[in-house]
Amino acid sequence: MAASRICIPGERLGKLDEFESGNGTYVRQGYIYSSLAGYVNKHEQPDEKLTVLQVFREEQQTVMPEVGSVVTAKITNVSPRFCRCAMLCVEDIPLKETFRGMIRKEDVRATEKDRVEMYKCFRPGDIVLAKVLSLGDAQSYLLTTAENELGVVLAQSEAGRYCVIRVYGW
């Protein structure tokens, strides 16, 4: 089961009368096309007369957030005591499935922790960089933004436009 070549989405792979369409492909006007960027695999089935064309991606690593990892997360819910978020990336590796995280009021910034107002710090839809503090409870990881490099990096204004926030050292 060796991959023969690399292909891109929309690339014509073969005729429908010579091959059968498999995973990662689609058929249009009698030809089989790739729907993924990946490797073409020709899989011969003993009971079938046609060879199956499949396209697969390289195996992705399963990454789990660990204590101390910097994660990219999207804020999903904000309350007066904490906000909930969905983790999208661990370090520079995108996640196949999101993990839930929670940023508590006391973990937003390093100074003046008692003066933090969650609604002024985060809004649903914001993209943040955060560090994993602990595994938390069974439902979510505990995250912090209490470092200079961490915090909101992409926010939506009240007018509905997205603003990229550049973080400078204090």
mmCIF file of C-alpha atoms in Angstrom:
data_model
loop_
_atom_site.group_PDB
_atom_site.id
_atom_site.type_symbol
_atom_site.label_atom_id
_atom_site.label_comp_id
_atom_site.label_asym_id
_atom_site.label_seq_id
_atom_site.Cartn_x
_atom_site.Cartn_y
_atom_site.Cartn_z
ATOM 1 C CA MET A 1 0.000 0.000 0.000
ATOM 2 C CA ALA A 2 2.611 2.513 -1.103
ATOM 3 C CA ALA A 3 1.683 6.077 -1.967
ATOM 4 C CA SER A 4 2.618 6.740 -5.573
ATOM 5 C CA ARG A 5 2.579 10.528 -5.807
ATOM 6 C CA ILE A 6 1.497 13.805 -4.259
ATOM 7 C CA CYS A 7 -1.648 15.523 -5.494
ATOM 8 C CA ILE A 8 -3.592 18.741 -4.876
ATOM 9 C CA PRO A 9 -7.351 19.405 -4.633
ATOM 10 C CA GLY A 10 -9.026 19.368 -8.042
ATOM 11 C CA GLU A 11 -6.264 17.379 -9.737
ATOM 12 C CA ARG A 12 -7.499 14.775 -12.225
ATOM 13 C CA LEU A 13 -6.398 11.315 -11.071
ATOM 14 C CA GLY A 14 -7.931 8.959 -13.633
ATOM 15 C CA LYS A 15 -10.918 7.834 -15.665
ATOM 16 C CA LEU A 16 -13.966 6.351 -13.999
ATOM 17 C CA ASP A 17 -13.975 3.357 -16.364
ATOM 18 C CA GLU A 18 -10.399 2.452 -15.275
ATOM 19 C CA PHE A 19 -10.633 3.179 -11.523
ATOM 20 C CA GLU A 20 -13.156 3.359 -8.719
ATOM 21 C CA SER A 21 -13.459 6.513 -6.586
ATOM 22 C CA GLY A 22 -12.381 6.088 -2.955
ATOM 23 C CA ASN A 23 -11.841 8.284 0.112
ATOM 24 C CA GLY A 24 -10.515 11.773 -0.597
ATOM 25 C CA THR A 25 -11.789 11.816 -4.185
ATOM 26 C CA TYR A 26 -14.874 12.830 -6.137
ATOM 27 C CA VAL A 27 -16.273 12.086 -9.599
ATOM 28 C CA ARG A 28 -17.141 14.661 -12.239
ATOM 29 C CA GLN A 29 -17.941 14.036 -15.929
ATOM 30 C CA GLY A 30 -16.426 10.559 -15.994
ATOM 31 C CA TYR A 31 -13.143 11.462 -14.257
ATOM 32 C CA ILE A 32 -11.919 11.028 -10.674
ATOM 33 C CA TYR A 33 -10.510 14.147 -8.990
ATOM 34 C CA SER A 34 -8.712 14.694 -5.700
ATOM 35 C CA SER A 35 -10.624 16.533 -2.972
ATOM 36 C CA LEU A 36 -7.569 16.733 -0.671
ATOM 37 C CA ALA A 37 -3.936 17.726 -0.821
ATOM 38 C CA GLY A 38 -2.125 14.511 -0.048
ATOM 39 C CA TYR A 39 -0.866 11.207 -1.402
ATOM 40 C CA VAL A 40 -2.536 9.112 -4.104
ATOM 41 C CA ASN A 41 -3.014 5.468 -3.158
ATOM 42 C CA LYS A 42 -4.058 2.807 -5.657
ATOM 43 C CA HIS A 43 -5.729 0.030 -3.691
ATOM 44 C CA GLU A 44 -6.504 -3.194 -5.555
ATOM 45 C CA GLN A 45 -9.387 -5.207 -4.182
ATOM 46 C CA PRO A 46 -9.313 -8.952 -4.895
ATOM 47 C CA ASP A 47 -13.064 -9.327 -5.513
ATOM 48 C CA GLU A 48 -13.386 -6.157 -7.649
ATOM 49 C CA LYS A 49 -12.064 -5.723 -11.159
ATOM 50 C CA LEU A 50 -11.388 -1.961 -10.756
ATOM 51 C CA THR A 51 -8.577 -0.470 -8.667
ATOM 52 C CA VAL A 52 -9.723 2.035 -6.013
ATOM 53 C CA LEU A 53 -8.089 5.480 -6.078
ATOM 54 C CA GLN A 54 -7.791 7.095 -2.647
ATOM 55 C CA VAL A 55 -6.157 10.296 -1.430
ATOM 56 C CA PHE A 56 -4.944 10.524 2.136
ATOM 57 C CA ARG A 57 -3.033 13.046 4.157
ATOM 58 C CA GLU A 58 0.061 12.344 6.148
ATOM 59 C CA GLU A 59 -0.790 11.027 9.574
ATOM 60 C CA GLN A 60 -1.236 13.897 11.997
ATOM 61 C CA GLN A 61 0.101 13.677 15.509
ATOM 62 C CA THR A 62 -2.367 13.696 18.329
ATOM 63 C CA VAL A 63 -1.355 16.549 20.597
ATOM 64 C CA MET A 64 -2.601 17.016 24.124
ATOM 65 C CA PRO A 65 -2.249 20.304 26.008
ATOM 66 C CA GLU A 66 0.262 19.955 28.849
ATOM 67 C CA VAL A 67 0.957 22.160 31.837
ATOM 68 C CA GLY A 68 3.098 25.064 30.621
ATOM 69 C CA SER A 69 2.060 24.791 26.959
ATOM 70 C CA VAL A 70 1.004 27.972 25.157
ATOM 71 C CA VAL A 71 -2.328 27.454 23.426
ATOM 72 C CA THR A 72 -4.430 29.428 20.974
ATOM 73 C CA ALA A 73 -8.066 29.501 22.033
ATOM 74 C CA LYS A 74 -11.370 31.061 21.022
ATOM 75 C CA ILE A 75 -13.526 32.599 23.754
ATOM 76 C CA THR A 76 -16.976 31.003 23.767
ATOM 77 C CA ASN A 77 -18.625 32.356 26.936
ATOM 78 C CA VAL A 78 -17.884 35.186 29.379
ATOM 79 C CA SER A 79 -19.237 35.446 32.927
ATOM 80 C CA PRO A 80 -18.267 37.763 35.813
ATOM 81 C CA ARG A 81 -15.980 35.122 37.431
ATOM 82 C CA PHE A 82 -14.463 33.301 34.434
ATOM 83 C CA CYS A 83 -14.647 32.775 30.696
ATOM 84 C CA ARG A 84 -14.816 29.547 28.763
ATOM 85 C CA CYS A 85 -12.901 28.875 25.583
ATOM 86 C CA ALA A 86 -12.194 26.235 22.958
ATOM 87 C CA MET A 87 -8.511 25.454 22.385
ATOM 88 C CA LEU A 88 -7.602 25.434 18.694
ATOM 89 C CA CYS A 89 -3.796 24.972 18.719
ATOM 90 C CA VAL A 90 -1.128 23.755 21.118
ATOM 91 C CA GLU A 91 2.090 25.690 20.476
ATOM 92 C CA ASP A 92 2.157 25.731 16.625
ATOM 93 C CA ILE A 93 0.220 22.496 16.050
ATOM 94 C CA PRO A 94 -3.488 22.734 15.104
ATOM 95 C CA LEU A 95 -5.784 20.369 16.963
ATOM 96 C CA LYS A 96 -8.085 17.921 15.181
ATOM 97 C CA GLU A 97 -10.581 18.276 18.019
ATOM 98 C CA THR A 98 -10.975 21.218 20.345
ATOM 99 C CA PHE A 99 -10.365 20.992 24.079
ATOM 100 C CA ARG A 100 -12.282 23.110 26.551
ATOM 101 C CA GLY A 101 -10.488 25.652 28.676
ATOM 102 C CA MET A 102 -11.370 28.141 31.384
ATOM 103 C CA ILE A 103 -9.695 31.439 32.310
ATOM 104 C CA ARG A 104 -10.578 32.475 35.853
ATOM 105 C CA LYS A 105 -10.806 36.123 36.921
ATOM 106 C CA GLU A 106 -7.640 35.817 39.048
ATOM 107 C CA ASP A 107 -5.661 34.360 36.117
ATOM 108 C CA VAL A 108 -6.261 37.216 33.650
ATOM 109 C CA ARG A 109 -3.332 39.439 34.685
ATOM 110 C CA ALA A 110 -0.433 39.379 37.107
ATOM 111 C CA THR A 111 -1.184 42.678 38.898
ATOM 112 C CA GLU A 112 -4.393 44.213 40.259
ATOM 113 C CA LYS A 113 -6.170 40.877 40.139
ATOM 114 C CA ASP A 114 -9.035 42.180 42.258
ATOM 115 C CA ARG A 115 -9.862 44.941 39.729
ATOM 116 C CA VAL A 116 -10.362 42.656 36.722
ATOM 117 C CA GLU A 117 -13.722 42.911 34.959
ATOM 118 C CA MET A 118 -14.105 39.911 32.683
ATOM 119 C CA TYR A 119 -16.531 41.633 30.301
ATOM 120 C CA LYS A 120 -13.942 44.354 29.630
ATOM 121 C CA CYS A 121 -11.135 41.847 29.039
ATOM 122 C CA PHE A 122 -12.791 39.255 26.805
ATOM 123 C CA ARG A 123 -15.719 38.965 24.428
ATOM 124 C CA PRO A 124 -17.124 35.841 22.774
ATOM 125 C CA GLY A 125 -15.270 35.210 19.515
ATOM 126 C CA ASP A 126 -11.940 36.701 20.673
ATOM 127 C CA ILE A 127 -8.818 34.682 19.873
ATOM 128 C CA VAL A 128 -6.364 34.522 22.775
ATOM 129 C CA LEU A 129 -2.940 33.148 23.553
ATOM 130 C CA ALA A 130 -2.933 31.484 26.962
ATOM 131 C CA LYS A 131 -0.744 29.170 28.994
ATOM 132 C CA VAL A 132 -2.032 25.939 30.527
ATOM 133 C CA LEU A 133 -1.924 26.188 34.344
ATOM 134 C CA SER A 134 -3.361 22.812 35.226
ATOM 135 C CA LEU A 135 -5.614 20.089 33.971
ATOM 136 C CA GLY A 136 -8.525 21.547 35.936
ATOM 137 C CA ASP A 137 -11.605 19.446 36.496
ATOM 138 C CA ALA A 138 -12.951 16.715 34.252
ATOM 139 C CA GLN A 139 -14.508 19.239 31.881
ATOM 140 C CA SER A 140 -11.793 21.793 31.112
ATOM 141 C CA TYR A 141 -8.177 22.937 31.418
ATOM 142 C CA LEU A 142 -7.285 25.953 33.559
ATOM 143 C CA LEU A 143 -5.596 28.666 31.498
ATOM 144 C CA THR A 144 -3.867 31.974 32.274
ATOM 145 C CA THR A 145 -3.144 35.141 30.320
ATOM 146 C CA ALA A 146 -1.103 36.715 33.143
ATOM 147 C CA GLU A 147 2.116 37.183 31.148
ATOM 148 C CA ASN A 148 3.198 39.950 28.778
ATOM 149 C CA GLU A 149 3.215 37.686 25.694
ATOM 150 C CA LEU A 150 -0.257 36.321 26.384
ATOM 151 C CA GLY A 151 -3.752 37.727 25.970
ATOM 152 C CA VAL A 152 -6.172 38.670 23.216
ATOM 153 C CA VAL A 153 -4.540 38.630 19.766
ATOM 154 C CA LEU A 154 -7.628 38.939 17.536
ATOM 155 C CA ALA A 155 -10.817 40.708 18.565
ATOM 156 C CA GLN A 156 -14.025 41.779 16.902
ATOM 157 C CA SER A 157 -14.969 45.432 17.337
ATOM 158 C CA GLU A 158 -18.487 46.607 18.105
ATOM 159 C CA ALA A 159 -18.765 47.575 14.427
ATOM 160 C CA GLY A 160 -18.166 43.923 13.502
ATOM 161 C CA ARG A 161 -14.651 44.254 12.109
ATOM 162 C CA TYR A 162 -11.764 42.117 13.272
ATOM 163 C CA CYS A 163 -8.772 43.873 14.824
ATOM 164 C CA VAL A 164 -5.338 42.286 15.140
ATOM 165 C CA ILE A 165 -3.804 43.213 18.478
ATOM 166 C CA ARG A 166 -0.039 43.480 18.608
ATOM 167 C CA VAL A 167 1.533 42.643 21.932
ATOM 168 C CA TYR A 168 4.517 44.723 22.982
ATOM 169 C CA GLY A 169 6.664 44.123 26.049
ATOM 170 C CA TRP A 170 5.677 46.300 28.983
#
